[in-house]
Structures are given as structure tokens and as C-alpha cells.
Coordinates of C-alpha atoms in Angstrom, one line a residue:
M1 CA 120.8 102.5 75.7
A2 CA 119.5 105.8 76.9
D3 CA 120.8 106.2 80.4
V4 CA 122.3 104.3 83.3
E5 CA 121.0 104.8 86.8
Q6 CA 121.8 103.5 90.2
N7 CA 118.8 102.9 92.5
A8 CA 119.4 102.2 96.1
A9 CA 116.2 100.6 97.2
V10 CA 114.8 98.4 99.7
P11 CA 112.8 95.9 101.0
D12 CA 110.1 97.2 103.4
G13 CA 107.9 94.1 102.7
S14 CA 105.4 96.0 100.7
S15 CA 107.1 96.5 97.3
N16 CA 105.7 94.5 94.4
G17 CA 107.3 93.3 91.2
S18 CA 106.5 96.5 89.4
D19 CA 108.2 98.6 92.0
A20 CA 111.2 96.2 91.9
V21 CA 111.7 96.6 88.2
N22 CA 111.4 100.4 88.4
G23 CA 113.7 100.6 91.4
T24 CA 111.2 102.3 93.6
A25 CA 111.3 100.0 96.6
G26 CA 112.5 101.3 100.0
R27 CA 116.0 102.2 101.0
F28 CA 118.7 99.5 101.0
V29 CA 122.5 99.6 101.3
S30 CA 123.9 96.8 99.2
S31 CA 127.1 95.0 100.0
A32 CA 130.2 95.7 97.9
E33 CA 130.0 92.1 96.5
G34 CA 126.4 92.6 95.6
T35 CA 127.1 95.9 93.8
A36 CA 130.0 94.5 91.9
L37 CA 127.9 91.5 90.8
A38 CA 125.1 93.8 89.7
Y39 CA 127.4 96.1 87.7
G40 CA 129.3 93.2 86.2
S41 CA 126.0 91.5 85.1
L42 CA 124.7 94.7 83.6
L43 CA 128.0 95.1 81.6
L44 CA 127.7 91.5 80.4
M45 CA 124.0 91.9 79.4
A46 CA 124.8 95.1 77.5
L47 CA 127.6 93.3 75.6
L48 CA 125.8 90.1 74.7
P49 CA 123.2 91.5 72.3
I50 CA 125.8 93.8 70.7
F51 CA 128.2 90.9 69.9
F52 CA 125.7 88.2 68.9
G53 CA 123.4 90.6 67.2
A54 CA 126.3 91.8 65.0
L55 CA 127.2 88.2 64.1
R56 CA 123.6 87.3 63.2
S57 CA 123.3 90.6 61.3
V58 CA 126.2 89.5 59.0
G59 CA 124.4 86.2 58.3
C60 CA 121.2 88.1 57.6
S61 CA 122.8 90.5 55.2
K62 CA 124.3 87.6 53.2
S63 CA 120.9 86.0 52.7
K64 CA 119.9 85.5 49.1
N65 CA 116.2 85.7 50.0
A66 CA 115.0 89.2 49.4
S67 CA 112.3 88.9 52.1
D68 CA 115.0 88.2 54.7
M69 CA 117.1 91.3 53.8
P70 CA 117.2 93.7 56.7
E71 CA 116.0 97.3 56.6
T72 CA 118.8 99.8 55.9
I73 CA 119.1 103.1 57.7
T74 CA 120.1 106.0 55.4
S75 CA 121.7 109.3 56.4
R76 CA 118.4 111.0 56.3
D77 CA 116.8 108.4 58.6
A78 CA 119.8 108.7 61.0
A79 CA 119.3 112.5 61.1
R80 CA 115.6 112.1 61.8
F81 CA 115.9 109.4 64.4
P82 CA 117.0 111.6 67.5
I83 CA 114.1 114.0 66.6
I84 CA 111.6 111.2 66.5
A85 CA 113.0 109.7 69.6
S86 CA 112.7 113.0 71.4
C87 CA 109.1 113.5 70.4
T88 CA 108.3 110.0 71.5
L89 CA 110.0 110.4 74.9
F90 CA 108.4 113.8 75.6
G91 CA 105.0 112.4 74.5
L92 CA 105.4 109.5 77.0
Y93 CA 106.4 112.1 79.7
L94 CA 103.2 114.1 79.1
F95 CA 101.1 111.0 79.1
F96 CA 102.5 110.0 82.5
K97 CA 101.8 113.5 83.8
I98 CA 98.3 113.8 82.5
F99 CA 96.9 110.3 82.7
S100 CA 96.9 107.6 85.3
Q101 CA 100.2 105.7 85.3
E102 CA 98.4 102.5 86.1
Y103 CA 96.3 102.5 83.0
I104 CA 99.1 103.6 80.7
N105 CA 101.4 100.8 82.0
L106 CA 98.6 98.2 81.6
L107 CA 98.2 99.1 77.9
L108 CA 102.0 99.1 77.5
S109 CA 102.3 95.8 79.3
M110 CA 99.9 94.1 76.8
Y111 CA 101.7 95.7 73.8
F112 CA 105.2 94.6 75.0
F113 CA 103.7 91.2 75.9
V114 CA 103.0 90.5 72.3
L115 CA 106.2 92.1 71.0
G116 CA 108.3 90.4 73.6
I117 CA 107.0 87.0 72.7
L118 CA 107.7 87.5 69.0
A119 CA 111.2 89.0 69.7
L120 CA 112.2 86.2 72.2
S121 CA 110.9 83.5 69.8
H122 CA 113.0 84.9 66.9
T123 CA 116.0 85.1 69.2
M124 CA 115.6 81.5 70.3
S125 CA 115.1 80.1 66.8
P126 CA 118.8 79.5 65.9
F127 CA 119.4 77.8 69.2
M128 CA 116.3 75.6 68.8
C129 CA 117.5 74.5 65.4
R130 CA 120.7 73.2 67.0
V131 CA 119.1 71.3 69.9
F132 CA 115.9 70.0 68.2
P133 CA 116.0 66.2 68.2
A134 CA 116.5 64.8 64.7
Q135 CA 114.2 61.9 65.4
L136 CA 111.2 64.2 66.0
P137 CA 109.2 65.2 63.0
N138 CA 109.5 68.9 62.0
K139 CA 106.3 69.6 60.3
Q140 CA 105.8 72.6 58.1
Y141 CA 102.9 75.1 58.4
Q142 CA 101.7 78.1 56.6
L143 CA 99.5 81.0 57.7
L144 CA 97.9 82.6 54.7
F145 CA 95.4 85.5 54.6
T146 CA 94.1 86.7 51.2
Q147 CA 91.4 89.2 50.0
G148 CA 89.4 89.0 46.9
S149 CA 89.0 85.9 44.7
G150 CA 90.1 84.6 41.3
E151 CA 92.6 86.7 39.4
S152 CA 92.1 89.6 41.8
K153 CA 93.1 87.6 44.9
E154 CA 95.8 89.4 46.9
E155 CA 97.9 88.1 49.7
I156 CA 97.7 90.0 53.0
V157 CA 99.7 87.6 55.2
N158 CA 101.8 84.7 54.0
Y159 CA 103.9 83.3 56.9
E160 CA 105.6 79.9 56.9
F161 CA 106.8 78.2 60.1
D162 CA 107.5 74.8 61.5
T163 CA 107.4 72.7 64.7
K164 CA 110.6 74.3 66.0
D165 CA 109.1 77.8 65.6
L166 CA 106.0 76.6 67.5
I167 CA 108.1 75.4 70.4
C168 CA 110.0 78.7 70.6
L169 CA 106.7 80.5 70.5
G170 CA 105.3 78.3 73.3
I171 CA 108.4 78.9 75.6
S172 CA 108.3 82.6 74.8
S173 CA 104.6 82.8 75.7
V174 CA 105.3 81.2 79.1
V175 CA 107.9 83.9 79.7
G176 CA 105.4 86.5 78.6
V177 CA 102.7 85.4 81.0
W178 CA 105.4 85.3 83.8
Y179 CA 106.3 88.9 83.0
V180 CA 102.7 90.2 82.8
L181 CA 101.7 88.5 86.1
K182 CA 104.9 89.0 88.2
K183 CA 107.0 91.6 86.4
H184 CA 109.9 89.5 87.5
W185 CA 113.4 90.9 86.7
I186 CA 114.5 87.7 84.9
A187 CA 111.5 87.8 82.6
N188 CA 112.1 91.5 82.1
N189 CA 115.7 90.9 81.1
L190 CA 114.9 88.1 78.8
F191 CA 112.5 90.3 76.8
G192 CA 115.0 93.3 77.0
L193 CA 117.9 91.2 75.7
A194 CA 115.7 89.9 72.9
F195 CA 114.6 93.4 71.9
A196 CA 118.2 94.6 71.9
L197 CA 119.6 91.6 69.9
N198 CA 116.8 91.9 67.3
G199 CA 117.4 95.6 67.0
V200 CA 121.1 95.1 66.3
E201 CA 120.5 92.2 63.9
L202 CA 117.7 93.7 61.8
L203 CA 118.7 97.3 61.3
H204 CA 121.7 98.0 59.1
L205 CA 123.6 101.2 58.3
N206 CA 124.4 101.9 54.7
T207 CA 127.7 103.7 55.5
V208 CA 130.1 104.6 58.3
S209 CA 129.1 108.2 57.9
T210 CA 125.5 107.3 58.6
G211 CA 126.6 105.7 61.8
C212 CA 128.5 108.8 62.8
I213 CA 125.4 111.0 62.1
L214 CA 123.2 108.6 64.1
L215 CA 125.6 108.5 67.1
G216 CA 126.2 112.2 67.0
G217 CA 122.4 112.9 67.1
L218 CA 121.8 110.4 69.9
F219 CA 124.8 111.9 71.8
V220 CA 123.0 115.3 72.0
Y221 CA 119.6 113.6 72.6
D222 CA 120.9 111.6 75.5
V223 CA 122.9 114.4 77.2
F224 CA 120.0 116.9 76.8
W225 CA 117.2 114.7 78.2
V226 CA 119.2 113.3 81.1
F227 CA 121.2 116.4 82.2
G228 CA 119.0 119.2 80.8
T229 CA 115.6 117.9 82.1
N230 CA 114.1 115.3 84.4
V231 CA 112.2 113.7 81.4
M232 CA 114.4 110.7 80.8
V233 CA 114.7 109.7 84.4
T234 CA 111.0 110.3 85.1
V235 CA 109.9 108.1 82.1
A236 CA 112.4 105.4 82.9
K237 CA 111.1 105.1 86.5
S238 CA 107.4 105.3 85.4
F239 CA 107.6 103.0 82.4
E240 CA 106.7 99.4 83.2
A241 CA 108.0 97.7 80.1
P242 CA 111.0 95.5 79.3
I243 CA 113.0 98.2 77.6
K244 CA 115.7 98.4 80.4
L245 CA 118.0 95.8 81.8
V246 CA 118.0 95.4 85.6
F247 CA 119.9 93.4 88.1
P248 CA 119.4 93.2 91.8
Q249 CA 122.3 94.5 94.0
D250 CA 120.9 92.4 96.9
L251 CA 120.8 89.1 95.0
L252 CA 123.4 87.6 97.4
E253 CA 121.2 88.5 100.4
K254 CA 117.7 87.7 99.0
G255 CA 118.2 85.4 96.1
L256 CA 115.8 85.5 93.1
G257 CA 113.4 87.6 95.2
A258 CA 115.8 90.5 95.3
S259 CA 114.4 93.9 94.6
N260 CA 117.2 96.5 94.8
F261 CA 118.1 97.1 91.2
A262 CA 120.8 98.8 89.2
I263 CA 119.3 99.8 85.9
Q264 CA 120.8 100.0 82.4
L265 CA 118.9 101.6 79.7
F266 CA 124.3 99.4 71.4
I267 CA 139.9 96.2 54.7
N268 CA 139.7 93.6 57.5
T269 CA 136.3 94.6 58.9
R270 CA 136.7 92.3 61.8
T271 CA 139.5 94.5 63.1
Y272 CA 137.2 97.5 63.2
F273 CA 134.4 95.4 64.8
Y274 CA 136.6 94.2 67.6
T275 CA 137.9 97.7 68.1
S276 CA 134.4 99.2 68.3
F277 CA 133.4 96.4 70.6
L278 CA 136.3 97.1 73.0
A279 CA 135.5 100.8 72.7
Y280 CA 131.9 100.0 73.8
I281 CA 133.2 98.0 76.8
F282 CA 135.4 100.9 77.7
G283 CA 132.6 103.5 77.4
L284 CA 130.2 101.4 79.3
G285 CA 132.7 100.7 82.1
L286 CA 133.4 104.5 82.3
T287 CA 129.7 105.2 82.5
I288 CA 129.2 102.8 85.4
F289 CA 132.3 104.2 87.2
V290 CA 131.1 107.8 86.9
M291 CA 127.6 106.8 88.0
H292 CA 128.8 104.9 91.0
T293 CA 131.2 107.7 92.0
F294 CA 128.7 110.6 91.8
K295 CA 125.6 108.5 92.6
H296 CA 123.7 110.2 89.8
A297 CA 122.0 109.0 86.6
Q298 CA 124.3 109.2 83.6
P299 CA 123.6 109.5 79.9
A300 CA 125.5 106.5 78.7
L301 CA 125.9 107.9 75.2
L302 CA 128.0 110.8 76.6
Y303 CA 130.7 108.2 77.1
L304 CA 129.8 105.6 74.5
V305 CA 129.7 107.8 71.4
P306 CA 133.2 109.4 71.7
A307 CA 134.6 105.9 72.5
C308 CA 132.8 104.0 69.7
V309 CA 133.5 106.7 67.1
G310 CA 136.9 107.8 68.3
F311 CA 138.6 104.4 68.7
P312 CA 137.9 103.1 65.1
V313 CA 138.8 106.5 63.6
L314 CA 142.1 106.5 65.4
L315 CA 142.7 103.0 64.2
A316 CA 141.9 103.9 60.6
L317 CA 144.3 106.9 60.9
F318 CA 147.0 104.7 62.2
K319 CA 146.5 102.2 59.4
G320 CA 146.1 104.9 56.7
E321 CA 142.6 103.6 55.9
L322 CA 140.4 106.6 57.0
T323 CA 139.2 107.5 53.5
E324 CA 138.4 103.8 52.7
M325 CA 136.6 103.3 55.9
F326 CA 134.2 106.2 55.3
R327 CA 133.6 105.1 51.8

């Protein structure tokens, strides 16, 4: 999550779905109840992919199938990540300054349309396995692409799936079409949550030290690009893609057609997980409090990193397990 921003916007009758998601509609003063609902919903949406992604990640790491094993981030990868993220962010900023925003967002919409369908389909898969009627046949399929022939034949793509996967793909495709045509905030959030959950589930850190390096680098990255420049906020407002979670502050007044958005741009190991999770809740709540008080975009990692690193370290010190934790 890069930054959290409050947008007071409002309905002048001419704003479209794209304006809504980007928080660029006209001026609107939301009610206290609407603001509380928006902030509470953003907090919940930020926590859900962290919690369930972490649980699914444990199951993924225990898989005996080598093809299902997640990618592991090393210390070197962690140190490079903020640099790569900065180059990507600044590159997007230059693109929006040089080229037409309309064409860039059209290209990005199609790109995230495909990625969003795949991410949402993967997210829905465990749920579909639970609710799929036992009396219906679950047929198996295989998508296989090869090159060459005979002994020199080489597999390019070998993907196995079943009827349940096809149903998930169909439902996700409907959401994808809805997002492309309407840019509705619900479709945006479904894709955003799917991206976040898959990110938490599939990327693993090899050590606690690697996590500290990654968070430390992202801490500097987030603070610099939000407070030091207007790059982060400019890209966030211009970027029409489901990479940010939004929730309307005027939902109570306008229902699902609301357009005034608050935006949010993740030994007994369970003890440390719950401690880190509570630290995340504390840091996110503090971010929202500061943002609401000063009415200014906030780099969420400014509050999340000290909380998510500090709380577990203090717990380890208290339990005398600091050395074991970093090992």
C-alpha cells in the first residue's frame, strides 16, 4: 500500500465511473456517518487480504508439489525492490506527463482486465471447491502447447484445470467486463483485493531480516515519493487501474451510485503473526487518523513499517527470542 488519500468530491451530474474511482468528481461534504463507514470499510478491506493471504500462503508453502511452491524473496531482491518500484513509478509519471492519459489508461485497462480475471479466478478457487455441488460432474481438462516433434518435442505450456476452474474464470470474466465498461468501484475493489491476496499468498520471504530490509526500503520509498514530490499522488489520481481500494463516503446518500471516494493504496509463530497483524491494524488506523486530521495524503508505510517491525521485535525482546526470530 503506497499511500492513503482522502478525496472530497462531488456529484455535479457529469462525473463518470473513471472520475469516481480516481476521486476527481466535484466537491462534496460527506456526513460523519458516511465518512466513518468509508474509513471502516477501507480498514477492513486492507486487513482481509493480509489475513487470508497469510493463511493461504502457509498452505502453499507446505505443498509437496514443486510447481506449486511460491517464489522466495532474498535479501538482495528486497534491497532492489524499492529501487525498481521507484523507477516504475517515475516512469509512469513521465508517461502521464508526455502522452495522452486517455490512451495510456486504455492500454492499462486491457492489461489489468486480463490480470484481474486470472487473479480473481485464483482467489475464488478454494471457495468454489467448497460450494461446488457434488452431484455435478467435475471434468478435467488440459491445455498443452509444444514445439518440435518426436524426441525433440518440448513443452511450452502445460496447464491442467477442471470445471470448477472454468466457472471461476466465467464469473471473473463478468466482473472484468463490468470493470472495463463501467469502472465501478465494486468491480475495482474485487480486482484490487484479488491482487493483494495473491501477492501476499505467492511471495515468500526467506528470513525475518529480509522482511526488515524490504520494509525499511519501502519506508524510505513511500515517504520520499509522497512528501518529497507530487509523483505518487499524481500517478494515483491519473492511474485508471484496480491497484487501489476505494469506498464512497456518500454511500448512505447515493447508494451504489456513490462517487465521493476515500482511497487506500500489506517458537510459536502464530504469536508473532497475530502481533504483526495487530500492529498493522494500529498503523493503518493511525494513518487514517492523521490523514483525516490534516486533510492531506499520507504515506501509509510511514506508520506501518515502525509498527509492523517494532511490535514483533519488542515481543521477541520480552520473550528472550530475538536471536531465534532473526535466524
